[in-house]
Amino acid sequence: MRILLPDDTELALEDGATGADAAAAIGAGLARAALAVKADGRLQDLSAPLHDGARLEIVTPSSDDALELLRHDTAHVLAAAVMDLYPGVKISIGPPIEHGFYYDFEFPDGVTISDADFERIEAKMREHVKADERFAREDVSVGEALERFVREDQPYKVELIEDLVRNEGVETVSLYTNGPFTDLCRGPHGPGTKRIKAFKLQSVAGAYWRGDASRTMLTRIYGTAFFSREELAEHLERLEEAKARDHRKLGVELGLFRFSPVAPGAAFWLPHGTRVFNALVALSREMGELHGYSEVKTPQIFDSVLWETSGHWGKYRENMFVTQAEERQMAIKPMNCPGHAHLYASERHSYKELPIRYSEPGLLHRNEPSGTLHGLLRVRHFAQDDAHIFCTEEQVQDEVVGCLDFAFSTLGLFGFDVQLELSTRPENRIGSDEMWDRAEGKLRQALEDRGLAYELNEGDGAFYGPKIDYHVKDSLGRSWQLGTVQLDYSMPERFGLTYTGADDREHRPVMIHRAAFGSYERFIGILIEHLAGRFPLWLAPVQAIVLPIADRHNAYASEVVEALRAAGLRVEVDERGESVGRKIRDAELRKIPLMLVVGDAEADGGTVSVREHGAEEARGVPVAELAARIAEQAAARAA
RNA sequence: GCCGGAAUAGCUCAGCUGGUAGAGCACGUGUCUUGUAAACACGGGGUCCCGGGUUCGAGUCCCGGUUCCGGCUCCA
């Protein structure tokens, strides 16, 4: 038979030849390096037979799919080692993931695993690797596979097979055996365990079977693997570096905020953190003015009837902070929208007024489950750059585009890599299919109008309408939602919102919920990690620090500070009796954008010596010139 | 909320099989008067997370709780 290679040459092989045979026919080196093959774009084992005319690609460690394959192999080796060490353990699933793999187990009663056990497990894994066990595939009937896993008392495997039969109607399944361990697995796998040159177990965590909180909690062991020790070491190094960017660490080091057990999930903002926060609120207000938003203020605590009207009482009561006032049940607001809807309803509106855009940097409280709190990224007490647009059905499309433009011109200042997600109708929803078709179509159209790439999240919309979310990743690659645009056909109904149309009849407005940053807390957390704590001039809590060389220069230093403050800049002076080297080091560690050294020469000439991160030092800069330049730079919010 | 782990000075951490709590940095004082990433000396600083138990004796062992960390579930 003939197969086609990537360079379009043909290779003649005997009928029934495998991927391994093909690799060997091309060259001995390639045969040694080969892990698997891609036949007509589909990955398969080296030992699987090829078919005539197949377009073949040999997968080696340098191929795109190789790491995933290796990590999947390693997951099987982990399972083998765990089976050796913990008799009676039940296995579930063990896939490769973005930077490694995991395997979920149910350990026998009384056995808990912690990272202290990793050494022992890794040692056992190394034995399996050293033995270079083959990954042997076997296709068996469903009956045979079920019989096997029932006999071995592996209920999770049995359930998986039963589901495969039910959902996909399979009649046979594939089993992979490496050494003493056999797993239900689609494959493919590499030829043998010896290809696993470098691996490491990383953490242990609980994980619900099938991601269902009502089912058993399994023990998940995470690890990673590479083709060389160097690559593993580099990866671990990168993880360490990422930890150094952690906003929880930098926030404390830079004196931005703190947390305390007296208020779990709520930040205490120090003066410097508050400056950053306020600078962002100012930005949002400025953008709001530009885009036709009107700021409003609504109460913090409402009678629970408002939450019943909005529907939050039924759905989110557990997650709301409830309080009491003279026998009346009140609740602290978890969102601004009911307040805004109530405000809208308090006046009559004509179509001529629409769209009405209410913004409010409102302070919100949500009683998030304790286990979900995470620094500034998931908190119970936060503020949003929130706004609600009340508009006619015809205006929705333009308003959504406006929201996207608002968000991108705002987020664009920070250089984030923003992922857009469009979430469509969930199973539990209100409104007709026609309404959903229209609403989803408008969001999609808005994204396409602006040429924005997005991911489709089917069924993930709110019960009252579809939405577009902006997602970014933190330093450790975890994805977080920032802003959003949500169409809401429910709230206007619940609050009986109307406007008088040109036809002199009452009509229902559409409500759009939108935010660019989302929560300021989360945004600042992400921003700190993104910038590694080095804020641009316009956001920096301290924009410049004046460093007198000796204390005879302190008086001149104070003059410089005054001049710069007069230009509206946030400036400090370091008058400590320390060396210049020391003052510079400390200012660098505080990540202050500008260091202004002043000595005899500067005092004589009315200048400063400017040290700026990532730039050449500039001596003899006249103070007035510097003040004008950086004031302009800050006003322009230049990066 | 669930599973696992952790908690010692402002920060980072050491403290063995139970025997009066330590370092570096930071902070304070003094000396030095400094030219682009750490001058030197001295000093102050502790509810060893909280509550209970075991013990002659608990930072250390056991139980309960709190918060945090890593995940899972959830996230209007």
XYZ file of C-alpha atoms (C1' of nucleotides) in Angstrom:
715
model
C 0.000 0.000 0.000
C 0.965 3.604 -0.369
C 0.839 6.402 2.115
C 1.385 10.087 1.646
C 3.978 11.966 3.686
C 3.738 15.658 4.685
C 6.172 16.680 1.887
C 3.781 15.026 -0.608
C 6.150 12.142 -1.311
C 4.707 8.671 -1.336
C 5.903 5.783 0.732
C 5.293 2.192 -0.289
C 4.628 -0.204 2.553
C 3.405 -3.753 2.888
C -0.305 -4.162 3.491
C -1.131 -4.042 7.184
C 1.919 -1.941 7.994
C 1.736 0.167 11.136
C 2.814 3.683 11.985
C 5.953 2.228 13.526
C 6.723 0.454 10.246
C 6.265 3.700 8.359
C 8.603 5.548 10.690
C 11.191 2.792 10.393
C 10.923 2.883 6.609
C 11.706 6.596 6.648
C 14.652 6.372 9.007
C 16.010 4.741 12.140
C 16.285 8.057 13.978
C 12.678 8.902 13.286
C 11.624 5.434 14.382
C 13.372 5.984 17.715
C 11.808 9.408 18.200
C 8.313 8.428 17.092
C 5.572 8.555 19.726
C 2.465 8.122 17.642
C 1.218 9.012 14.186
C -1.406 11.226 12.703
C -3.224 9.477 9.900
C -5.456 11.825 7.909
C -5.239 14.215 10.808
C -6.275 11.672 13.446
C -3.866 10.644 16.178
C -3.291 6.930 16.544
C -0.861 4.519 18.162
C 2.351 3.574 16.406
C 1.214 -0.018 16.610
C -2.092 0.621 14.833
C -2.298 -0.500 11.195
C -2.448 2.135 8.472
C -4.771 2.137 5.535
C -3.908 2.581 1.891
C -3.681 6.173 0.751
C -3.496 7.626 4.256
C -1.867 10.990 4.699
C 0.651 10.322 7.431
C 2.502 12.483 9.908
C 4.888 11.002 12.486
C 4.432 12.504 15.947
C 7.762 13.096 17.696
C 8.607 15.070 20.845
C 8.805 18.249 18.780
C 5.251 17.859 17.418
C 2.411 20.003 18.663
C 0.486 17.094 20.106
C 3.457 15.401 21.722
C 3.319 16.961 25.180
C -0.345 16.178 25.548
C 0.344 12.582 24.628
C 3.267 12.351 27.024
C 1.240 13.783 29.867
C -1.588 11.405 29.203
C 0.965 8.575 29.345
C 2.232 9.963 32.636
C -1.283 10.054 34.067
C -1.516 6.315 33.382
C 1.833 5.743 35.063
C 0.591 7.723 38.071
C -2.497 5.527 38.237
C -0.325 2.417 37.991
C 1.856 3.611 40.866
C -1.136 4.528 43.009
C -2.719 1.122 42.356
C 0.537 -0.509 43.497
C 0.804 1.535 46.662
C -2.839 1.743 47.720
C -4.631 -1.552 47.168
C -8.366 -1.099 46.870
C -8.089 2.377 45.356
C -10.757 3.177 42.793
C -9.740 4.919 39.613
C -11.823 7.356 37.620
C -10.348 9.577 34.931
C -6.930 11.043 34.212
C -6.678 13.426 31.267
C -3.903 15.736 30.108
C -4.625 19.407 30.828
C -3.069 22.678 29.740
C 0.232 22.417 31.595
C 0.187 18.839 32.794
C -2.269 16.159 33.770
C -4.295 14.871 36.676
C -5.824 11.636 37.795
C -8.844 11.342 40.090
C -8.948 8.518 42.631
C -11.150 7.341 45.414
C -8.794 6.142 48.107
C -9.846 3.456 50.599
C -11.475 4.700 53.804
C -9.068 6.346 56.183
C -6.421 7.013 53.543
C -5.695 10.661 52.847
C -3.099 11.831 50.417
C -1.015 14.946 50.832
C 2.015 16.269 49.034
C 4.107 14.495 51.647
C 3.165 11.275 49.826
C 4.395 12.495 46.448
C 7.950 11.322 46.936
C 6.826 7.756 47.520
C 4.416 7.831 44.594
C 6.993 9.397 42.293
C 9.533 6.739 43.276
C 7.041 4.049 42.304
C 6.305 5.902 39.055
C 10.023 5.976 38.263
C 10.110 2.189 38.621
C 7.387 1.899 35.997
C 9.168 4.369 33.723
C 12.465 2.561 34.081
C 10.827 -0.742 33.168
C 9.751 0.871 29.886
C 6.366 -0.792 29.952
C 4.489 -0.923 26.635
C 1.161 0.838 26.239
C -0.777 -2.073 24.790
C -4.139 -1.366 23.244
C -6.909 -3.905 23.217
C -10.368 -3.425 21.708
C -12.934 -5.425 23.604
C -16.679 -5.748 23.639
C -18.656 -3.625 26.061
C -19.747 -6.815 27.843
C -16.194 -7.963 28.335
C -15.058 -4.562 29.557
C -17.959 -4.282 31.989
C -17.314 -7.764 33.280
C -13.680 -6.895 33.850
C -14.273 -3.640 35.730
C -17.085 -5.138 37.808
C -14.736 -7.968 38.764
C -12.025 -5.465 39.646
C -14.511 -3.418 41.661
C -14.006 -0.249 39.635
C -17.457 1.355 39.726
C -16.392 4.609 38.055
C -15.146 2.745 35.009
C -18.365 0.754 34.912
C -20.382 3.972 34.987
C -18.267 5.483 32.197
C -18.819 2.448 29.973
C -22.551 2.398 30.686
C -22.732 6.066 29.698
C -20.768 5.441 26.511
C -23.289 2.777 25.600
C -26.241 4.987 26.478
C -25.016 8.217 24.888
C -22.939 7.061 21.959
C -24.226 3.554 21.410
C -20.743 2.051 21.416
C -20.352 -1.701 21.158
C -16.643 -1.958 21.802
C -14.299 0.066 23.944
C -10.525 0.266 24.024
C -8.382 -0.678 26.979
C -4.770 0.314 27.462
C -2.419 -1.706 29.581
C 0.934 -0.463 30.870
C 2.652 -2.956 33.154
C 0.154 -4.220 35.691
C -2.323 -1.418 35.036
C -5.243 -1.514 32.626
C -7.446 1.490 31.999
C -10.472 2.263 29.922
C -9.067 4.819 27.502
C -9.573 6.187 24.019
C -5.876 6.663 23.536
C -3.667 7.057 21.777
C -0.545 6.528 23.809
C 3.164 6.555 23.167
C 5.023 3.326 22.635
C 6.314 2.885 26.164
C 6.790 4.533 29.540
C 10.472 5.236 29.038
C 9.602 8.260 26.887
C 8.626 10.032 30.082
C 11.928 11.729 30.756
C 10.898 14.237 33.392
C 7.774 14.449 35.498
C 6.651 15.853 38.809
C 3.585 15.581 40.987
C 2.445 19.052 41.928
C -0.615 19.183 44.109
C -3.507 17.258 45.487
C -7.069 18.516 45.591
C -10.624 17.357 46.002
C -12.738 17.090 42.872
C -16.323 15.920 42.566
C -16.949 12.867 40.417
C -18.085 14.222 37.068
C -17.935 17.757 38.413
C -21.181 17.190 40.280
C -21.251 18.577 43.820
C -23.933 16.089 44.812
C -21.644 13.137 44.072
C -18.571 11.614 45.701
C -15.570 13.796 46.195
C -12.523 12.158 44.704
C -8.879 12.905 45.344
C -7.232 14.552 42.389
C -3.470 14.450 41.981
C -2.019 17.033 39.613
C 1.335 16.683 37.917
C 3.235 17.635 34.830
C 5.681 15.977 32.464
C 8.208 16.949 29.812
C 10.571 15.318 27.368
C 13.601 16.683 29.203
C 14.639 17.617 32.709
C 15.601 21.072 31.446
C 12.124 21.805 30.158
C 10.604 20.636 33.418
C 12.994 22.838 35.389
C 12.144 25.809 33.169
C 8.451 25.212 33.628
C 8.800 25.063 37.415
C 10.904 28.203 37.284
C 8.166 30.000 35.353
C 5.658 28.947 37.973
C 7.859 30.411 40.677
C 8.135 33.666 38.748
C 4.391 33.767 38.305
C 3.994 33.425 42.062
C 6.143 36.498 42.512
C 3.526 38.440 40.510
C 0.693 37.229 42.702
C -1.397 40.290 43.560
C -1.895 39.043 47.114
C 1.857 39.134 47.663
C 2.517 42.344 45.718
C -0.482 44.092 47.234
C 0.976 43.685 50.696
C 4.554 44.418 49.614
C 3.551 47.604 47.840
C 1.285 48.681 50.671
C -1.870 48.714 48.530
C -4.301 46.651 50.608
C -4.575 44.027 53.283
C -6.987 41.354 54.363
C -8.010 40.491 57.869
C -9.828 37.561 59.424
C -12.340 40.046 60.854
C -13.705 40.641 57.362
C -13.117 37.594 55.178
C -13.466 38.413 51.497
C -13.159 42.167 52.016
C -10.062 44.216 51.346
C -8.786 46.993 53.588
C -7.454 49.569 51.148
C -4.368 51.437 52.282
C -3.756 55.004 51.019
C -1.698 53.863 48.031
C -4.205 51.225 46.994
C -6.999 53.716 47.380
C -5.240 56.047 44.962
C -5.130 53.348 42.322
C -8.762 52.505 42.989
C -9.821 56.136 42.737
C -7.814 56.679 39.563
C -9.766 53.856 37.942
C -13.088 55.188 39.173
C -12.101 58.570 37.723
C -11.299 56.920 34.407
C -14.660 55.183 34.383
C -16.486 58.447 35.164
C -14.640 60.243 32.410
C -15.441 57.508 29.897
C -19.026 57.502 31.107
C -19.374 61.221 30.419
C -17.976 60.640 26.971
C -20.420 57.841 26.205
C -23.565 59.526 27.505
C -23.922 57.899 30.907
C -25.506 59.654 33.891
C -24.262 58.728 37.302
C -26.847 57.959 39.969
C -26.757 56.806 43.568
C -29.140 54.223 44.946
C -29.475 52.863 48.482
C -27.282 50.191 49.978
C -30.019 48.360 51.835
C -33.503 47.600 50.541
C -36.632 46.027 51.890
C -36.718 42.397 50.843
C -39.822 43.096 48.725
C -37.532 44.739 46.176
C -35.521 41.510 45.957
C -38.702 39.540 45.600
C -39.713 41.770 42.706
C -36.307 41.412 41.058
C -36.301 37.656 41.543
C -33.060 37.584 43.511
C -34.810 36.546 46.691
C -35.841 33.241 45.223
C -32.594 32.473 43.531
C -29.822 34.122 45.525
C -31.126 34.649 49.039
C -28.490 32.296 50.421
C -25.812 34.521 48.975
C -27.214 37.807 50.230
C -26.465 39.560 53.490
C -29.771 40.013 55.217
C -30.500 42.411 58.027
C -33.391 43.749 60.026
C -34.727 47.213 60.765
C -37.691 47.601 63.116
C -39.185 44.244 62.190
C -38.697 44.834 58.476
C -36.529 42.393 56.653
C -33.889 44.212 54.649
C -31.051 43.008 52.442
C -27.788 44.618 51.413
C -27.611 44.989 47.671
C -25.697 42.349 45.709
C -26.334 44.211 42.465
C -27.341 47.667 41.348
C -29.891 46.713 38.735
C -33.004 46.459 40.918
C -32.219 49.894 42.350
C -31.815 51.310 38.861
C -34.980 49.653 37.642
C -36.829 51.071 40.638
C -35.420 54.502 39.900
C -36.476 54.264 36.255
C -39.959 53.244 37.318
C -40.307 56.265 39.582
C -40.780 58.590 36.596
C -42.699 58.466 33.367
C -40.519 58.125 30.303
C -40.973 59.017 26.679
C -39.259 57.256 23.798
C -37.580 60.608 23.188
C -35.514 60.176 26.353
C -34.188 56.764 25.468
C -31.669 55.386 25.768
C -31.259 56.265 29.428
C -27.911 55.123 30.783
C -27.591 55.019 34.568
C -24.132 54.330 35.939
C -23.181 53.768 39.551
C -19.832 52.704 40.978
C -21.966 50.879 43.499
C -20.707 49.051 46.532
C -22.010 45.496 46.519
C -21.991 42.616 48.958
C -22.438 39.004 48.065
C -22.095 36.267 50.600
C -19.863 34.069 48.507
C -19.122 30.569 49.835
C -16.010 30.692 52.009
C -14.092 28.227 49.864
C -14.430 30.376 46.770
C -12.793 33.525 48.149
C -9.539 34.381 46.429
C -7.591 37.546 47.190
C -9.101 40.466 45.309
C -10.301 38.210 42.525
C -13.262 36.740 44.364
C -14.514 38.812 47.259
C -17.682 39.423 49.239
C -17.410 43.190 49.282
C -16.696 45.029 46.071
C -17.615 47.864 43.756
C -18.443 47.597 40.071
C -18.188 50.079 37.234
C -21.777 49.178 36.716
C -24.362 50.725 34.431
C -27.804 49.910 33.113
C -29.143 51.063 29.820
C -32.876 51.368 29.256
C -33.641 51.445 25.563
C -36.079 50.439 22.897
C -35.851 47.127 21.125
C -34.626 49.004 18.028
C -31.796 50.627 19.946
C -30.391 47.415 21.416
C -27.973 46.701 18.593
C -26.350 50.161 18.670
C -26.208 50.152 22.438
C -24.425 46.806 22.539
C -21.892 48.036 20.021
C -21.482 51.137 22.184
C -20.827 48.953 25.224
C -18.192 46.986 23.370
C -16.504 50.176 22.198
C -16.615 51.590 25.707
C -15.083 48.431 27.153
C -12.372 48.116 24.546
C -11.332 51.728 24.680
C -11.102 51.388 28.462
C -9.447 47.981 28.724
C -7.257 48.876 25.768
C -5.321 51.266 27.995
C -3.915 48.321 29.891
C -2.771 45.962 27.170
C -4.696 42.924 28.353
C -5.292 39.863 26.317
C -9.088 39.840 26.548
C -11.114 36.779 25.561
C -14.727 37.343 24.598
C -17.411 34.821 25.339
C -20.920 34.844 23.998
C -23.292 32.918 26.242
C -26.602 31.814 24.804
C -29.970 30.582 26.102
C -29.837 28.254 29.088
C -32.312 25.451 29.651
C -34.067 27.324 32.405
C -35.086 30.600 30.882
C -37.896 33.015 30.410
C -39.132 34.480 27.165
C -40.017 33.037 23.801
C -37.607 31.377 21.407
C -38.187 34.274 19.021
C -37.031 36.692 21.695
C -33.877 34.627 22.271
C -33.206 34.307 18.562
C -33.428 38.054 18.233
C -31.378 38.832 21.344
C -28.591 36.370 20.550
C -28.563 37.589 16.959
C -28.047 41.161 18.132
C -25.109 40.278 20.355
C -23.525 38.203 17.619
C -24.105 40.965 15.114
C -22.507 43.518 17.450
C -19.414 41.327 17.840
C -19.194 40.850 14.099
C -19.725 44.562 13.423
C -16.605 45.219 15.437
C -14.696 42.264 14.009
C -14.208 40.738 17.434
C -13.338 37.077 17.795
C -15.316 35.266 20.486
C -15.936 31.900 21.963
C -19.462 30.530 22.007
C -20.698 29.301 25.391
C -23.919 27.611 24.557
C -26.469 27.422 27.329
C -24.430 29.643 29.641
C -26.529 32.795 29.418
C -28.502 34.290 32.296
C -32.085 33.107 32.624
C -33.276 36.545 31.487
C -31.096 36.995 28.414
C -27.877 36.242 26.560
C -24.584 37.965 27.387
C -21.088 38.777 26.247
C -18.353 38.493 28.901
C -14.760 39.722 28.869
C -12.280 37.254 30.345
C -8.608 37.640 31.238
C -6.083 35.340 32.863
C -4.205 35.828 36.099
C -0.485 35.174 36.549
C -1.085 31.463 37.073
C -3.279 31.118 34.012
C -6.624 31.051 35.805
C -9.335 32.775 33.788
C -11.483 35.475 35.405
C -14.453 37.418 34.130
C -14.111 41.176 34.053
C -16.872 43.118 32.337
C -20.018 42.030 30.638
C -22.866 43.086 28.375
C -26.143 41.389 29.207
C -29.487 41.771 27.569
C -32.309 41.603 30.065
C -35.941 41.095 29.084
C -36.983 40.003 32.541
C -36.282 42.908 34.872
C -38.325 45.439 32.834
C -41.222 42.993 33.026
C -40.850 42.349 36.745
C -40.644 46.042 37.546
C -43.369 46.938 35.059
C -41.073 49.388 33.255
C -42.578 51.313 30.382
C -42.004 54.232 28.085
C -44.471 56.090 25.948
C -43.856 55.478 22.280
C -44.410 57.732 19.291
C -47.730 55.904 18.909
C -48.793 57.250 22.330
C -48.913 53.697 23.691
C -46.899 52.207 26.548
C -44.008 49.953 25.575
C -41.595 47.759 27.474
C -37.974 48.965 27.360
C -35.054 46.530 27.158
C -32.508 46.685 29.939
C -28.816 46.194 29.237
C -26.460 45.462 32.115
C -22.903 46.394 31.348
C -19.494 46.867 32.940
C -16.019 47.188 31.478
C -13.857 46.467 34.503
C -16.457 44.398 36.280
C -15.443 44.682 39.898
C -12.735 47.229 40.634
C -11.290 44.817 43.161
C -10.905 42.011 40.680
C -9.676 44.363 37.994
C -6.956 45.773 40.231
C -5.915 42.270 41.269
C -5.556 41.218 37.654
C -3.872 44.506 36.764
C -1.255 44.081 39.485
C -0.406 40.633 38.156
C -0.399 41.814 34.578
C 1.979 44.692 35.380
C 3.930 42.789 38.048
C 3.074 45.707 40.321
C 4.686 48.306 38.082
C 1.884 50.792 37.446
C 2.132 53.278 34.603
C 2.708 56.874 35.617
C -0.945 57.886 35.581
C -1.960 55.068 37.934
C 1.078 54.879 40.176
C 0.263 55.740 43.789
C 3.575 57.589 44.006
C 4.557 58.917 40.597
C 7.975 60.291 41.456
C 10.335 60.309 44.395
C 12.997 62.940 44.927
C 16.293 61.566 46.219
C 18.651 64.135 47.753
C 22.249 62.961 47.709
C 23.233 64.457 51.048
C 21.127 66.192 53.637
C 22.388 69.592 52.510
C 20.241 68.952 49.403
C 17.026 68.416 51.355
C 15.914 72.013 51.043
C 16.273 71.968 47.272
C 14.564 68.572 47.164
C 11.565 70.104 48.933
C 11.420 72.856 46.316
C 11.335 70.229 43.592
C 8.561 68.356 45.386
C 6.514 71.531 45.687
C 6.938 72.393 42.036
C 5.846 68.945 40.940
C 2.919 68.843 43.345
C 1.815 72.184 41.992
C 1.688 70.494 38.591
C -0.719 67.945 40.070
C 1.713 65.085 40.547
C 1.982 62.650 43.431
C 5.523 63.087 44.668
C 7.501 62.020 47.710
C 10.969 62.805 48.974
C 13.407 60.409 50.636
C 15.249 62.423 53.269
C 16.648 59.477 55.158
C 20.351 59.563 55.932
C 21.008 56.705 53.542
C 23.305 56.390 50.553
C 21.974 57.244 47.116
C 22.391 53.616 46.127
C 20.170 52.609 48.965
C 17.506 55.189 48.168
C 17.438 54.062 44.566
C 17.175 50.437 45.513
C 14.263 51.122 47.839
C 12.487 53.241 45.221
C 13.010 50.478 42.656
C 11.521 47.921 45.005
C 8.546 50.201 45.519
C 8.258 50.318 41.703
C 8.012 54.102 41.633
C 8.074 55.222 37.964
C 10.391 58.219 38.332
C 13.418 58.717 40.578
C 14.699 62.262 40.710
C 18.215 62.532 42.100
C 19.295 65.977 43.265
C 22.798 66.993 44.356
C 24.982 70.051 44.104
C 24.848 70.272 40.312
C 21.038 70.056 40.244
C 20.559 72.526 43.081
C 22.801 75.014 41.280
C 21.078 74.659 37.927
C 17.437 74.204 39.022
C 17.366 70.770 37.467
C 16.937 67.130 38.415
C 18.597 63.930 37.297
C 15.819 61.620 36.088
C 16.042 57.876 36.481
C 13.134 56.112 34.829
C 12.526 52.412 34.605
C 13.708 51.028 31.298
C 15.164 54.350 30.120
C 18.548 56.026 30.047
C 19.276 58.307 32.939
C 18.841 61.955 31.970
C 20.875 64.524 33.898
C 20.250 68.221 34.084
C 16.539 68.204 33.263
C 14.989 71.558 34.215
C 12.281 71.044 36.850
C 9.661 73.074 34.973
C 10.226 71.050 31.825
C 9.943 67.766 33.686
C 6.785 68.861 35.491
C 5.120 69.828 32.228
C 6.163 66.631 30.500
C 5.012 64.174 33.131
C 1.820 66.059 33.923
C 0.946 65.755 30.269
C 1.927 62.108 30.200
C -0.223 61.380 33.252
C -3.193 63.290 31.877
C -2.968 61.328 28.641
C -2.850 58.093 30.625
C 0.092 57.060 28.489
C 1.464 53.632 29.208
C -20.044 24.769 50.813
C -16.709 20.191 49.786
C -11.486 17.638 49.788
C -6.350 18.328 51.231
C -2.656 21.470 53.437
C -0.850 25.702 56.339
C -0.787 29.403 60.457
C 5.834 31.375 64.965
C 8.115 39.342 65.166
C 5.598 44.242 60.228
C 7.701 40.653 55.977
C 10.283 35.871 54.607
C 11.185 31.859 57.418
C 14.126 28.347 61.242
C 12.804 25.998 65.769
C 14.795 17.719 66.121
C 11.864 12.278 69.237
C 7.602 17.831 74.296
C 11.984 21.068 78.538
C 12.007 29.243 79.487
C 11.287 31.409 71.384
C 15.506 32.589 66.927
C 17.683 34.626 62.050
C 17.618 37.949 57.868
C 15.015 42.032 56.159
C 11.874 45.960 57.978
C 11.419 49.477 62.265
C 13.842 53.010 66.177
C 18.395 55.606 67.873
C 23.353 57.118 66.960
C 27.645 57.745 63.703
C 28.702 58.578 58.514
C 27.073 63.265 54.261
C 26.873 59.787 50.583
C 26.128 60.561 42.557
C 22.328 55.731 40.393
C 19.861 48.542 43.199
C 21.706 47.270 50.305
C 27.159 52.260 54.919
C 28.213 50.802 60.133
C 26.892 50.129 65.320
C 23.351 49.559 68.988
C 18.239 48.827 70.343
C 12.907 47.802 70.729
C 9.670 44.210 69.084
C 5.986 37.670 70.192
C -1.685 36.026 72.662
C 3.953 30.801 68.692
C -4.156 31.897 65.025
C -8.328 31.037 68.942
C -10.636 27.599 72.599
C -10.289 23.029 75.059
C -7.606 18.403 76.293
C -3.219 14.999 77.355
C 1.294 15.884 80.349
C 5.275 17.596 86.010
C 5.821 20.597 81.551
C 2.834 22.033 74.884
C 5.105 26.541 69.592
C 5.708 21.056 69.271
C 0.919 15.762 70.664
C -4.870 15.198 70.455
C -9.995 17.469 69.659
C -13.082 21.662 68.104
C -13.139 26.442 65.663
C -11.184 30.714 62.614
C -8.534 32.499 58.548
C -5.463 31.661 54.522
C -3.351 28.465 50.402
C -4.265 24.630 46.240
C -8.290 22.479 43.802
C -13.703 21.096 43.064
C -18.703 23.021 42.978
C -20.872 27.861 42.638
C -20.441 32.985 40.773
C -27.077 37.291 39.685
